[in-house]
Coordinates of C-alpha atoms in Angstrom, one line a residue:
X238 CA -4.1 -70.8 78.1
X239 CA -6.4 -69.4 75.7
X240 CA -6.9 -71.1 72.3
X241 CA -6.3 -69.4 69.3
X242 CA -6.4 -70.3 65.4
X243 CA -3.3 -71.6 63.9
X244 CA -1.8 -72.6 61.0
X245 CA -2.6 -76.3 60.7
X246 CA -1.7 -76.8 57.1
X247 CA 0.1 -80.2 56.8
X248 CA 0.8 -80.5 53.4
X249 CA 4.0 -79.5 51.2
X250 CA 2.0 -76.6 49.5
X251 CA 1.6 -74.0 49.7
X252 CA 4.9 -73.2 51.5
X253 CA 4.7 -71.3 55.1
X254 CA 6.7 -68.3 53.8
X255 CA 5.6 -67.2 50.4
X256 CA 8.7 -65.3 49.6
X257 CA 11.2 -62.7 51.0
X258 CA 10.5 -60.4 48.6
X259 CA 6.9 -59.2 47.5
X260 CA 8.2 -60.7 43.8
X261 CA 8.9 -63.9 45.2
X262 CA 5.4 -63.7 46.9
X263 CA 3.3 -62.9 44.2
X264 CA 4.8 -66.0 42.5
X265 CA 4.0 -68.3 45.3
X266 CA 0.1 -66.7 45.2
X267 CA -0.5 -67.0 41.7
X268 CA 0.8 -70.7 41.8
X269 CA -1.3 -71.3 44.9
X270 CA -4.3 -69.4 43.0
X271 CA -3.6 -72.6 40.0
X272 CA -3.4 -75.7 42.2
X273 CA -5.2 -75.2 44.6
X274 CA -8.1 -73.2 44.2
X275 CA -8.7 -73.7 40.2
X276 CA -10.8 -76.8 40.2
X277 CA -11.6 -79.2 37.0
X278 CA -13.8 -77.1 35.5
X279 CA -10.9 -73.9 35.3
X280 CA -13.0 -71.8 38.0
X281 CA -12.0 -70.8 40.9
X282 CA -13.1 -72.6 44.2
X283 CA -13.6 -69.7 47.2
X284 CA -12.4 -72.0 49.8
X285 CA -10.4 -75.1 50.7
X286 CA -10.2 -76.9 54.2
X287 CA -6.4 -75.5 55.6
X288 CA -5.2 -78.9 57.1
X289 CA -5.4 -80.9 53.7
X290 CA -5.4 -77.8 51.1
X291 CA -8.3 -79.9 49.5
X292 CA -11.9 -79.1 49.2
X293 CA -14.3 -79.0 52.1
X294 CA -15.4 -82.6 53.2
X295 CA -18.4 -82.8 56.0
X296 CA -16.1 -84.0 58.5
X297 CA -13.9 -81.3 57.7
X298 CA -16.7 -78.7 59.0
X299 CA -17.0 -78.7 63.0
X300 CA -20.8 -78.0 63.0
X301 CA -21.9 -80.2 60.1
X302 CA -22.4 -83.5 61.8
X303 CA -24.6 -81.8 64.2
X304 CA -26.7 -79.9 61.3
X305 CA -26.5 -76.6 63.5
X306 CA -25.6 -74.7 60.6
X307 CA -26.7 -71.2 62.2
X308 CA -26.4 -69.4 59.2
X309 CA -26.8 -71.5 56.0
X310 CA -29.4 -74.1 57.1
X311 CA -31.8 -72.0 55.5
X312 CA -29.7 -71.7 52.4
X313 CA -31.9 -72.2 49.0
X314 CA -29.6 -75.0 48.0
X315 CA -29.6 -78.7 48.3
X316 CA -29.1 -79.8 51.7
X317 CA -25.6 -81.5 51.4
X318 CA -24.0 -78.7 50.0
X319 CA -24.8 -76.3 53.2
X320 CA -22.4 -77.9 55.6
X321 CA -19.4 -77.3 52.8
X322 CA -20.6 -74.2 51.1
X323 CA -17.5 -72.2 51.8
X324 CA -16.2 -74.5 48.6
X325 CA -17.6 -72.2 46.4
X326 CA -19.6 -70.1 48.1
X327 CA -17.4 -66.9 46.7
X328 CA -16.5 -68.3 43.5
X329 CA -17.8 -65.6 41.2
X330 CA -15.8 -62.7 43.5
X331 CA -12.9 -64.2 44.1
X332 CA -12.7 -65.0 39.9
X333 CA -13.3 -61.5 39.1
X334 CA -10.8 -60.1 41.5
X335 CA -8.3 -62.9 39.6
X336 CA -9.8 -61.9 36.1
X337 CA -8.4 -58.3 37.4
X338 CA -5.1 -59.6 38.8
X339 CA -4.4 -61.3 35.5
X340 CA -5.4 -58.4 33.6
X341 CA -2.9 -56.3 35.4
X342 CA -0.2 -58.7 34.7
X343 CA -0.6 -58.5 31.7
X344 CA -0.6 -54.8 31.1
X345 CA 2.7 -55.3 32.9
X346 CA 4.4 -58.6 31.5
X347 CA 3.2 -59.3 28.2
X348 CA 2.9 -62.9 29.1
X349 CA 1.2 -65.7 26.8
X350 CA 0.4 -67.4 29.5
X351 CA -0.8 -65.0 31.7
X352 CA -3.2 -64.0 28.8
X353 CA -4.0 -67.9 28.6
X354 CA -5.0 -68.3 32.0
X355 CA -7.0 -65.4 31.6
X356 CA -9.1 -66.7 28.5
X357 CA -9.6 -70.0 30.2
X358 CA -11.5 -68.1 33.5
X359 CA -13.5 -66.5 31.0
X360 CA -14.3 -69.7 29.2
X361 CA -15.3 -71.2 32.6
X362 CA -17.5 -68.0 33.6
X363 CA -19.5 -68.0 30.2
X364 CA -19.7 -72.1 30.9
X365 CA -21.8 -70.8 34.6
X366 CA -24.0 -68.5 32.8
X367 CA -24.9 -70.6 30.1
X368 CA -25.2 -73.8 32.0
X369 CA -27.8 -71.4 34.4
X370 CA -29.9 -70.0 31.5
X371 CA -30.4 -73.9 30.5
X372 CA -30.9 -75.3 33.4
X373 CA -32.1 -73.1 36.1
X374 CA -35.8 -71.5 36.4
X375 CA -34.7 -68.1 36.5
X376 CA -33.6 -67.9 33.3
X377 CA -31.1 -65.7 31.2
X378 CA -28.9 -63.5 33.5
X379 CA -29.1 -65.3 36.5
X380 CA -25.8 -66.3 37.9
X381 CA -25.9 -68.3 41.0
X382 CA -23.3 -69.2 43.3
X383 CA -22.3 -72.7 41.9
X384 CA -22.0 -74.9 45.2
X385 CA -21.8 -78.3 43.6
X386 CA -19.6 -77.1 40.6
X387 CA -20.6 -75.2 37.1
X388 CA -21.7 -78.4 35.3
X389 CA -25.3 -78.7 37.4
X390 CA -26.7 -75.2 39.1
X391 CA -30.6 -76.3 38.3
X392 CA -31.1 -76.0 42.5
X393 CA -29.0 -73.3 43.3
X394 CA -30.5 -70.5 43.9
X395 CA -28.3 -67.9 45.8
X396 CA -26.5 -65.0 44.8
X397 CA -25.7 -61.9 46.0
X398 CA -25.0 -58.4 44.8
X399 CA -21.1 -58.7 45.9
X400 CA -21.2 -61.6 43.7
X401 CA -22.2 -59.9 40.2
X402 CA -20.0 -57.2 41.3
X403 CA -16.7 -58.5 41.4
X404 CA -17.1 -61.2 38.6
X405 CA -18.9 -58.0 36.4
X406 CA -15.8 -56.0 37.4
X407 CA -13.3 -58.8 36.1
X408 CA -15.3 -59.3 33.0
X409 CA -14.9 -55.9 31.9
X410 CA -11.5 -55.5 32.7
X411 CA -10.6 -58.5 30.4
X412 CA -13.3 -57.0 27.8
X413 CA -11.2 -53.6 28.0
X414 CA -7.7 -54.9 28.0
X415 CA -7.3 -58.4 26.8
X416 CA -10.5 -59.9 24.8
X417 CA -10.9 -60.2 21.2
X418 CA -13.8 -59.4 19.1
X419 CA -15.4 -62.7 19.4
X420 CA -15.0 -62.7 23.6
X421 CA -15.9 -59.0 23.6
X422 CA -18.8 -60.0 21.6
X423 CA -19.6 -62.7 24.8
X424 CA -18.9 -60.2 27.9
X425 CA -21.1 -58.0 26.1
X426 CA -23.9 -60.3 26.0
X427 CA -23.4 -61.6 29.6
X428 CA -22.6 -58.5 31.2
X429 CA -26.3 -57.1 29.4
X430 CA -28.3 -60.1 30.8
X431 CA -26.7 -59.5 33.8
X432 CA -28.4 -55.5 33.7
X433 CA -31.8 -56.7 32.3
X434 CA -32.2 -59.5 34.9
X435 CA -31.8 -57.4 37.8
X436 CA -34.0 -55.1 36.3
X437 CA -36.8 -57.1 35.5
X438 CA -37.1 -58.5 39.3
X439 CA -37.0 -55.2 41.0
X440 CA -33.0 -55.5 42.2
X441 CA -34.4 -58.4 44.3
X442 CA -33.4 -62.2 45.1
X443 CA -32.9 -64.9 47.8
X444 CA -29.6 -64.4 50.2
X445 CA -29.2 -67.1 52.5
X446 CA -32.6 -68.4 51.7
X447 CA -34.3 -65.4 52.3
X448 CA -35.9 -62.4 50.1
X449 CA -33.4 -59.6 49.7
X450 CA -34.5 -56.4 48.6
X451 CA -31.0 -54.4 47.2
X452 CA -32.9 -51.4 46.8
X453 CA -34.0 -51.2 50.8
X454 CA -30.1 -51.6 51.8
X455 CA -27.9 -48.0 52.2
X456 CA -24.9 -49.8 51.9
X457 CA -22.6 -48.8 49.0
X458 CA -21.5 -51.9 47.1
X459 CA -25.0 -52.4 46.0
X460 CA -25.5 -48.7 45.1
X461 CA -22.3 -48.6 43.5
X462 CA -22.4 -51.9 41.5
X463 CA -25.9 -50.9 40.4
X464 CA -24.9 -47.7 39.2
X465 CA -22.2 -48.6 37.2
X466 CA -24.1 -52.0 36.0
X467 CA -26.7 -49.8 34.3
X468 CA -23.9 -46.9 33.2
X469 CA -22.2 -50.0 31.4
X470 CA -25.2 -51.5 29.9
X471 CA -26.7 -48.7 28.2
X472 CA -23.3 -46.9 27.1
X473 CA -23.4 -50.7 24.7
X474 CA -27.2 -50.9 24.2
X475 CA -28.8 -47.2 25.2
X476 CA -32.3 -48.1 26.0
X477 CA -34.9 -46.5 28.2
X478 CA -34.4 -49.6 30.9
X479 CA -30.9 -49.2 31.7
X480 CA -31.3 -45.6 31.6
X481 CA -34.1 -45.8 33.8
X482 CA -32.1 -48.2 36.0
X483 CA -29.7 -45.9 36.1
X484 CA -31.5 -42.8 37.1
X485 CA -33.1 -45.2 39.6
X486 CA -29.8 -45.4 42.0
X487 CA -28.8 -42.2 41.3
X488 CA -31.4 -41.1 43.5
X489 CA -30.0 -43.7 46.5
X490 CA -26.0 -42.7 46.0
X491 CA -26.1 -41.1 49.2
X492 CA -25.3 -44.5 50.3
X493 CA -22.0 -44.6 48.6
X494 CA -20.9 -42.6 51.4
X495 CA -20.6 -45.3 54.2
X496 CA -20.6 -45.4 57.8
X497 CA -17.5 -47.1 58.4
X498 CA -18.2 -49.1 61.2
X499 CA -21.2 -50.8 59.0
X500 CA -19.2 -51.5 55.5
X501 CA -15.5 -52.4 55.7
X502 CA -12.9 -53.7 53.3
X503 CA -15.3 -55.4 51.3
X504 CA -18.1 -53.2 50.7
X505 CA -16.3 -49.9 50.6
X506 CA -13.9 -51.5 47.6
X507 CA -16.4 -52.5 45.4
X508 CA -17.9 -49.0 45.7
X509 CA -14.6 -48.1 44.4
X510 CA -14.4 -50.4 41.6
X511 CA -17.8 -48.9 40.5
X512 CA -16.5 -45.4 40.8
X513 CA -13.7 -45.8 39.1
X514 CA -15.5 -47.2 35.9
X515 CA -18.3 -44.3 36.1
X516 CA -15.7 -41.8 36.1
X517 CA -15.4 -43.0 32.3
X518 CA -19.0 -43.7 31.8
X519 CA -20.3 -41.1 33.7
X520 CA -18.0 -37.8 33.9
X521 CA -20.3 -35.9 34.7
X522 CA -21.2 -36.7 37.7
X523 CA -17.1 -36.8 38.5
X524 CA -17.5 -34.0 41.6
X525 CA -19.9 -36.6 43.6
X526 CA -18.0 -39.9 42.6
X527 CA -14.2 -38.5 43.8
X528 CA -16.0 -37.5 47.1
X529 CA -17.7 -41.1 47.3
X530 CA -14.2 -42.8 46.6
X531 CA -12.2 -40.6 49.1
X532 CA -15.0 -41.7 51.6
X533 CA -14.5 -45.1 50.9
X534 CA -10.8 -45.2 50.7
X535 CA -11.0 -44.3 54.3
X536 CA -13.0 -46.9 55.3
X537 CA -11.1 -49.6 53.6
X538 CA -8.0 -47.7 55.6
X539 CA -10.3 -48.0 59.0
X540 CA -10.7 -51.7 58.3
X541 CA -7.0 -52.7 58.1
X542 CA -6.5 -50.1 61.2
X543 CA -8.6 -52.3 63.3
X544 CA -8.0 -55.6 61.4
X545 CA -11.8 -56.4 61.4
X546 CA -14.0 -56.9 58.3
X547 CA -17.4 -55.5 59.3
X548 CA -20.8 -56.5 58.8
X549 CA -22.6 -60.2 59.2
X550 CA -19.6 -61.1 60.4
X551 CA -18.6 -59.3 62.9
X552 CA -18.0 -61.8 65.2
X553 CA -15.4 -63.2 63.3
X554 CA -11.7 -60.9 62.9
X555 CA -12.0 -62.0 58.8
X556 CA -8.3 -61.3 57.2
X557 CA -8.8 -58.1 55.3
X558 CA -5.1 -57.2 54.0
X559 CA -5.4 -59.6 50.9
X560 CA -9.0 -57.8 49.9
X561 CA -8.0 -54.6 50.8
X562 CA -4.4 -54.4 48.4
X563 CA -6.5 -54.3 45.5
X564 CA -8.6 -51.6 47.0
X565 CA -6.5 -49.5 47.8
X566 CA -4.5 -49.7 44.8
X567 CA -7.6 -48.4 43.0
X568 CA -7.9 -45.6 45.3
X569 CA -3.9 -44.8 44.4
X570 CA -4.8 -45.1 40.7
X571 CA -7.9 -42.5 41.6
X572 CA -6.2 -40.1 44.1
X573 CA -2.2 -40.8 43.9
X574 CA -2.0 -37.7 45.9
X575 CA -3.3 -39.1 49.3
X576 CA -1.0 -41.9 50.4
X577 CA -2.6 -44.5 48.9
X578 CA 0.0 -46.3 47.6
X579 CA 2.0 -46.5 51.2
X580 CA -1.1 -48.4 52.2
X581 CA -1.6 -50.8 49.9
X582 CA 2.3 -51.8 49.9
X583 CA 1.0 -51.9 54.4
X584 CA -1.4 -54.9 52.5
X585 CA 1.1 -56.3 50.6
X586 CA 3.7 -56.6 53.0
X587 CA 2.0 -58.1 55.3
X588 CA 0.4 -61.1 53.6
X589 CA 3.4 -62.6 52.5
X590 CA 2.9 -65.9 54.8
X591 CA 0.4 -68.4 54.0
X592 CA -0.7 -68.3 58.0
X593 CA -2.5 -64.5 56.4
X594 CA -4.5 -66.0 53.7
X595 CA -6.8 -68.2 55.9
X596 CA -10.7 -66.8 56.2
X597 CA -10.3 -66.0 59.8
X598 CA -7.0 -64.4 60.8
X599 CA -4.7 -67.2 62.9
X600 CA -3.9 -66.1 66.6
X601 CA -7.6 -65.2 67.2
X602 CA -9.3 -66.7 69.7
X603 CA -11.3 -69.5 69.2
X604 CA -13.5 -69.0 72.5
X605 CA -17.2 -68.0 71.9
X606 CA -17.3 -68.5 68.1
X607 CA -20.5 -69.1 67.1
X608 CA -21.1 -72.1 64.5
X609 CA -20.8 -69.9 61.2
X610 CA -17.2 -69.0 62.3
X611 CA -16.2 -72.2 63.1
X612 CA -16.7 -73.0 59.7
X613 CA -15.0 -69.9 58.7
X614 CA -12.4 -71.0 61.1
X615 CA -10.2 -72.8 59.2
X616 CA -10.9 -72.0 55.8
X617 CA -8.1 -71.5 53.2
X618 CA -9.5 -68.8 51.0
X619 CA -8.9 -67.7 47.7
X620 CA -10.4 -64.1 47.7
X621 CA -7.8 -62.9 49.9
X622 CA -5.3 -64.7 46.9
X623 CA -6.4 -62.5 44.5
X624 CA -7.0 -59.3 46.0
X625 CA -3.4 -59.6 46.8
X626 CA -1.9 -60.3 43.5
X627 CA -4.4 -57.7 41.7
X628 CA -3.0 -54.8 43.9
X629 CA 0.3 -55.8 43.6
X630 CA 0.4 -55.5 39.5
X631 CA -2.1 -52.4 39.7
X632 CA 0.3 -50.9 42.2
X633 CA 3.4 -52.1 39.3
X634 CA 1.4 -50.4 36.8
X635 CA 1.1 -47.2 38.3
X636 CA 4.8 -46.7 38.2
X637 CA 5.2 -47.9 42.0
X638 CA 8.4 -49.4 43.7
X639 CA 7.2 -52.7 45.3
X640 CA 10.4 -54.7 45.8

């Protein structure tokens, strides 16, 4: 018989069933979000090891004691933290998508807490960028993906657009909705070093210890994020740089419309995010960005069609209902008329068991993985966590019925 994935969690939490009800679910998620993934520092770790629920140890990872770490060996990061680097390799995108989720809650619940748990992400996120000005070579606006922790990120030096995108997204959400004038005085000031750093180096950096050029890439989260970084930074500081930056990925949006079968879930939905800010910042351009978001709705709608999250990982059927309920709720919120909303409750619906919210979804097969995916294999992710719960209040918001 063919091997497949399964659930191997052996602990009391999270519970198999999250709930028989999507309300019942998205309090299960949220508490899951809390103890398991928020680590000592209050942000959130990207990944946990699914048979212990606890971080990522070496012997955890099935290709670590042999060092044939296909991918990340040649990650620009101190060599013990490549065999584990699914810990916190998407810490800054799956705390924006939370910052988002928390956001929404709020809008909808009028919770204390919520608001608390909130401000305490935030407080953890300015900790990263500080701690990286101070410490790390690049400087002010550099935000790299944390693999040891916030406290020490002097040797880390990865990142990757996806990852300024989300946590840039979550930022401004909770500088729109929730901040007050001394934390909207913060994300200001982060969210602008953010815009001049990738500025000054060309829309460059190192991705999995290699030069990335964004600019050279016609994929549309980059274009997107890019686009509405800029928008954002000069509608608070309008200078000649972030109107230049501007006006310099405006002449690549063509790539906001994607080929499907090249940007799934994840790339198509933070095109989305982008274009439903630049529709503020931007209105004039509103003709292009609705046909951009209609274009990438679809794809998001491809990628849960054929269950597969394209791209580098192709190899791999990644679990894209969690990412894409947040999507597509932001596609509802854009174009209500188009079905949106029955899609994203198709999301909801069917991540309510925690066997959904590992990396890679469980009944694949397990024959001809290569190394990275074993890693990925069984991987308890957070992302998927938080896409969830942010679609499920965005959907609440928009006057939905998700029980």
């Amino acid at each position: 018989m063919e091997e497949t994935t399964i659930d191997l969690c052996e602990m009391d939490f999270p519970p198999a069933s999250y709930g028989k009800t999507l309300a019942q679910a998205e309090a299960t998620a949220q508490q899951v979000v809390e103890r398991i993934f928020r680590d000592e520092d209050d942000i959130l770790r990207s990944g946990v090891y699914g048979k212990t629920m606890k971080p990522l140890r070496l012997e955890d990872v099935p290709c670590g004691h042999a060092g044939l770490m296909t991918l990340v060996r040649a990650k620009a990061i101190p060599p013990q933290f490549q065999p584990v680097w699914l810990n916190y390799e998407n810490t800054m995108q799956a705390s924006g998508k939370y910052l988002i989720a928390l956001c929404e809650k709020y809008k909808a619940t009028n919770s204390p807490q919520t608001r608390d748990l909130a401000r305490r992400l935030v407080a953890a996120v300015a900790k990263l960028w500080k701690n990286a000005a101070a410490q790390h070579p690049y400087g002010r606006g550099w935000m790299p993906k944390p693999y040891g922790g916030i406290r020490d990120v002097s040797e880390m030096y990865e990142t990757s657009a996806d990852q300024y995108a989300d946590l840039t997204f979550g930022l401004h959400q909770y500088w729109r909705d929730l901040a007050d004038e001394e934390e909207r005085n913060l994300i200001q000031e982060m969210i602008l070093s953010f815009a001049a750093w990738w500025y000054d180096h060309d829309y460059s950096g190192g991705y999995l210890g290699r030069g990335i050029w964004w600019k050279r890439l016609p994929y549309p989260h980059p274009t997107g994020y890019f686009l509405f970084l800029n928008a954002l930074a000069y509608s608070w500081d309008p200078c000649r740089k972030y109107q230049d930056g501007f006006e310099t990925w405006l002449e690549k949006r063509d790539a906001l419309i994607p080929k499907v079968e090249h940007n799934g879930s994840s790339g198509c939905g933070i095109a989305l995010d982008a274009i439903d800010r630049l529709l503020e910042l931007r209105p004039m351009e509103r003709h292009y960005w609705m046909k951009a978001a209609r274009a990438a709705a679809d794809a998001v709608v491809w990628t849960i069609d054929t269950g597969n999250l394209q791209g580098p990982y192709s190899s791999a059927i990644i679990e894209p209902f969690g990412y894409s309920a947040h999507e597509l709720s932001v596609a509802h919120r854009l174009m209500p008329e188009r079905g949106y909303d029955k899609q994203t409750l198709r999301c909801l619906r069917s991540s309510t068991d925690r066997a959904r919210f590992y990396h890679i979804a469980r009944g694949q097969p397990t024959a001809g993985r290569d190394c990275m995916t074993d890693d990925y294999r069984n991987t308890f992710w957070c992302e998927g966590h938080a896409g969830w719960l942010a679609g499920y209040w965005a959907l609440k918001n928009a006057g939905v019925q998700v029980e």
